[in-house]
Amino acid sequence: GVTFLTPRFPEGRLRRGQTWTESVEWIDVYNDWKIYWGGTLLWTAGELEPYGEGSCLHLTCQADLRPQLKGAPAWAAKAVKTVRGQATAEGSAFFDTGHKRLVSNTFSYDGLLYVPLADLGRIPWEFRVGRRMRGAAGEIAIRFENKIDIRKN
């Protein structure tokens, strides 16, 4: 699961401008590709803002994410080397201080994941772009864009 959808608040009272970090991890599955994400969220407490019938503390976060390949299609399993990626991620949450509960949390991340292959000839025809490259090394670029938006009614 994505346990980071509820921030792990620091001890004591939150003050405007206060920051804290928390470690996160999860696995995304794209067909037969399994990508493990690990990283750190940097949370910042913002202003009290109008929300619904009251006011909520606005929290924002930036993330430093590091991908690892945990599973690949059978055709790529023996040909895949270490992956590398670039991702940007951010979040925004609203915490109802009167009722001591999170009322909304949005987290989005996007970027590219590069999967080097020792032999591009292993790619099945239905996934190919261009001609056959038997024995040639190369890489697959997986573009991802995810947004998680949770709100309490």
PDB file of C-alpha atoms in Angstrom, residues 27-141:
ATOM      1  CA  ILE A  27       5.812  -0.692  -5.770  1.00  0.00           C
ATOM      2  CA  ASP A  28       4.202   0.324  -9.059  1.00  0.00           C
ATOM      3  CA  VAL A  29       3.197  -2.348 -11.549  1.00  0.00           C
ATOM      4  CA  TYR A  30       3.134  -1.471 -15.261  1.00  0.00           C
ATOM      5  CA  ASN A  31       2.040  -4.658 -17.055  1.00  0.00           C
ATOM      6  CA  ASP A  32       4.898  -7.087 -16.288  1.00  0.00           C
ATOM      7  CA  TRP A  33       7.293  -4.384 -15.052  1.00  0.00           C
ATOM      8  CA  LYS A  34       7.501  -3.919 -11.266  1.00  0.00           C
ATOM      9  CA  ILE A  35       9.166  -0.736 -10.089  1.00  0.00           C
ATOM     10  CA  TYR A  36      10.110  -0.290  -6.447  1.00  0.00           C
ATOM     11  CA  TRP A  37      10.199   3.341  -5.345  1.00  0.00           C
ATOM     12  CA  GLY A  38      12.082   4.410  -2.241  1.00  0.00           C
ATOM     13  CA  GLY A  39      12.782   7.908  -1.098  1.00  0.00           C
ATOM     14  CA  THR A  40      12.203  10.758   1.261  1.00  0.00           C
ATOM     15  CA  LEU A  41       9.373  13.278   1.528  1.00  0.00           C
ATOM     16  CA  LEU A  42      10.173  16.760   2.811  1.00  0.00           C
ATOM     17  CA  TRP A  43       7.006  18.187   4.373  1.00  0.00           C
ATOM     18  CA  THR A  44       6.444  21.883   5.110  1.00  0.00           C
ATOM     19  CA  ALA A  45       3.651  23.275   7.305  1.00  0.00           C
ATOM     20  CA  GLY A  46       2.053  26.291   5.664  1.00  0.00           C
ATOM     21  CA  GLU A  47      -0.724  28.691   6.570  1.00  0.00           C
ATOM     22  CA  LEU A  48      -4.180  28.036   7.968  1.00  0.00           C
ATOM     23  CA  GLU A  49      -6.508  28.307   4.979  1.00  0.00           C
ATOM     24  CA  PRO A  50     -10.285  28.263   4.537  1.00  0.00           C
ATOM     25  CA  TYR A  51     -11.452  24.734   3.760  1.00  0.00           C
ATOM     26  CA  GLY A  52     -15.069  23.600   3.676  1.00  0.00           C
ATOM     27  CA  GLU A  53     -16.869  25.141   6.670  1.00  0.00           C
ATOM     28  CA  GLY A  54     -13.703  25.764   8.671  1.00  0.00           C
ATOM     29  CA  SER A  55      -9.998  26.162   8.207  1.00  0.00           C
ATOM     30  CA  CYS A  56      -7.181  23.699   7.720  1.00  0.00           C
ATOM     31  CA  LEU A  57      -3.430  23.704   7.928  1.00  0.00           C
ATOM     32  CA  HIS A  58      -2.001  23.508   4.407  1.00  0.00           C
ATOM     33  CA  LEU A  59       0.919  21.073   4.126  1.00  0.00           C
ATOM     34  CA  THR A  60       3.158  20.694   1.084  1.00  0.00           C
ATOM     35  CA  CYS A  61       5.805  18.137   0.258  1.00  0.00           C
ATOM     36  CA  GLN A  62       8.615  17.594  -2.189  1.00  0.00           C
ATOM     37  CA  ALA A  63      10.042  14.136  -2.778  1.00  0.00           C
ATOM     38  CA  ASP A  64      13.405  12.635  -3.589  1.00  0.00           C
ATOM     39  CA  LEU A  65      12.574   9.304  -5.259  1.00  0.00           C
ATOM     40  CA  ARG A  66      14.894   6.473  -6.314  1.00  0.00           C
ATOM     41  CA  PRO A  67      13.579   3.662  -8.556  1.00  0.00           C
ATOM     42  CA  GLN A  68      14.705   0.027  -8.561  1.00  0.00           C
ATOM     43  CA  LEU A  69      13.555  -2.716 -10.897  1.00  0.00           C
ATOM     44  CA  LYS A  70      11.890  -5.555  -8.938  1.00  0.00           C
ATOM     45  CA  GLY A  71      10.305  -7.463 -11.829  1.00  0.00           C
ATOM     46  CA  ALA A  72      10.392  -7.580 -15.624  1.00  0.00           C
ATOM     47  CA  PRO A  73       8.591  -9.478 -18.396  1.00  0.00           C
ATOM     48  CA  ALA A  74       9.984 -12.950 -19.097  1.00  0.00           C
ATOM     49  CA  TRP A  75      11.509 -11.779 -22.388  1.00  0.00           C
ATOM     50  CA  ALA A  76      13.552  -9.114 -20.569  1.00  0.00           C
ATOM     51  CA  ALA A  77      14.325 -10.785 -17.256  1.00  0.00           C
ATOM     52  CA  LYS A  78      17.813 -12.027 -18.139  1.00  0.00           C
ATOM     53  CA  ALA A  79      18.735  -9.084 -20.340  1.00  0.00           C
ATOM     54  CA  VAL A  80      17.946  -6.231 -17.947  1.00  0.00           C
ATOM     55  CA  LYS A  81      20.690  -4.369 -16.142  1.00  0.00           C
ATOM     56  CA  THR A  82      20.333  -1.732 -13.425  1.00  0.00           C
ATOM     57  CA  VAL A  83      17.660   0.916 -14.066  1.00  0.00           C
ATOM     58  CA  ARG A  84      18.038   4.653 -13.719  1.00  0.00           C
ATOM     59  CA  GLY A  85      15.371   7.271 -13.616  1.00  0.00           C
ATOM     60  CA  GLN A  86      14.454  10.850 -13.152  1.00  0.00           C
ATOM     61  CA  ALA A  87      11.298  11.808 -11.330  1.00  0.00           C
ATOM     62  CA  THR A  88       9.678  14.911  -9.982  1.00  0.00           C
ATOM     63  CA  ALA A  89       7.153  14.607  -7.201  1.00  0.00           C
ATOM     64  CA  GLU A  90       5.083  16.912  -5.057  1.00  0.00           C
ATOM     65  CA  GLY A  91       2.158  16.795  -2.721  1.00  0.00           C
ATOM     66  CA  SER A  92      -0.361  18.973  -0.977  1.00  0.00           C
ATOM     67  CA  ALA A  93      -2.491  18.078   2.030  1.00  0.00           C
ATOM     68  CA  PHE A  94      -5.015  19.803   4.285  1.00  0.00           C
ATOM     69  CA  PHE A  95      -5.198  18.950   7.987  1.00  0.00           C
ATOM     70  CA  ASP A  96      -8.282  19.936  10.006  1.00  0.00           C
ATOM     71  CA  THR A  97      -6.709  21.167  13.247  1.00  0.00           C
ATOM     72  CA  GLY A  98     -10.066  21.391  15.057  1.00  0.00           C
ATOM     73  CA  HIS A  99     -10.986  17.759  14.446  1.00  0.00           C
ATOM     74  CA  LYS A 100      -7.360  16.514  14.276  1.00  0.00           C
ATOM     75  CA  ARG A 101      -7.778  14.732  10.944  1.00  0.00           C
ATOM     76  CA  LEU A 102      -6.472  14.831   7.415  1.00  0.00           C
ATOM     77  CA  VAL A 103      -9.228  15.919   5.013  1.00  0.00           C
ATOM     78  CA  SER A 104      -7.356  15.776   1.713  1.00  0.00           C
ATOM     79  CA  ASN A 105      -4.042  14.660   0.305  1.00  0.00           C
ATOM     80  CA  THR A 106      -2.809  14.884  -3.274  1.00  0.00           C
ATOM     81  CA  PHE A 107       0.482  13.363  -4.404  1.00  0.00           C
ATOM     82  CA  SER A 108       1.757  13.323  -7.972  1.00  0.00           C
ATOM     83  CA  TYR A 109       4.946  12.096  -9.574  1.00  0.00           C
ATOM     84  CA  ASP A 110       6.160  11.818 -13.127  1.00  0.00           C
ATOM     85  CA  GLY A 111       9.300  11.234 -15.116  1.00  0.00           C
ATOM     86  CA  LEU A 112      11.236   8.663 -17.096  1.00  0.00           C
ATOM     87  CA  LEU A 113      12.661   5.308 -16.150  1.00  0.00           C
ATOM     88  CA  TYR A 114      15.483   3.945 -18.311  1.00  0.00           C
ATOM     89  CA  VAL A 115      15.896   0.176 -18.486  1.00  0.00           C
ATOM     90  CA  PRO A 116      19.139  -0.878 -20.211  1.00  0.00           C
ATOM     91  CA  LEU A 117      18.955  -4.136 -22.195  1.00  0.00           C
ATOM     92  CA  ALA A 118      21.961  -6.201 -23.192  1.00  0.00           C
ATOM     93  CA  ASP A 119      20.117  -7.381 -26.327  1.00  0.00           C
ATOM     94  CA  LEU A 120      17.368  -5.299 -27.967  1.00  0.00           C
ATOM     95  CA  GLY A 121      16.554  -8.315 -30.147  1.00  0.00           C
ATOM     96  CA  ARG A 122      14.722  -9.814 -27.154  1.00  0.00           C
ATOM     97  CA  ILE A 123      11.909  -7.223 -27.446  1.00  0.00           C
ATOM     98  CA  PRO A 124       8.759  -8.906 -28.881  1.00  0.00           C
ATOM     99  CA  TRP A 125       7.587  -7.597 -32.260  1.00  0.00           C
ATOM    100  CA  GLU A 126       4.393  -6.069 -30.825  1.00  0.00           C
ATOM    101  CA  PHE A 127       6.457  -3.761 -28.583  1.00  0.00           C
ATOM    102  CA  ARG A 128       9.068  -2.697 -31.135  1.00  0.00           C
ATOM    103  CA  VAL A 129       9.626   0.623 -32.753  1.00  0.00           C
ATOM    104  CA  GLY A 130      11.859   0.354 -35.807  1.00  0.00           C
ATOM    105  CA  ARG A 131      13.692  -2.658 -37.124  1.00  0.00           C
ATOM    106  CA  ARG A 132      15.205  -5.673 -35.402  1.00  0.00           C
ATOM    107  CA  MET A 133      18.506  -5.055 -33.602  1.00  0.00           C
ATOM    108  CA  ARG A 134      19.704  -8.581 -32.786  1.00  0.00           C
ATOM    109  CA  GLY A 135      22.573  -8.566 -30.284  1.00  0.00           C
ATOM    110  CA  ALA A 136      22.690  -4.781 -29.981  1.00  0.00           C
ATOM    111  CA  ALA A 137      22.563  -3.223 -26.521  1.00  0.00           C
ATOM    112  CA  GLY A 138      20.221  -0.335 -25.818  1.00  0.00           C
ATOM    113  CA  GLU A 139      17.566   0.845 -23.407  1.00  0.00           C
ATOM    114  CA  ILE A 140      13.827   1.071 -22.976  1.00  0.00           C
ATOM    115  CA  ALA A 141      12.390   4.368 -21.701  1.00  0.00           C
TER     116      ALA A 141
END
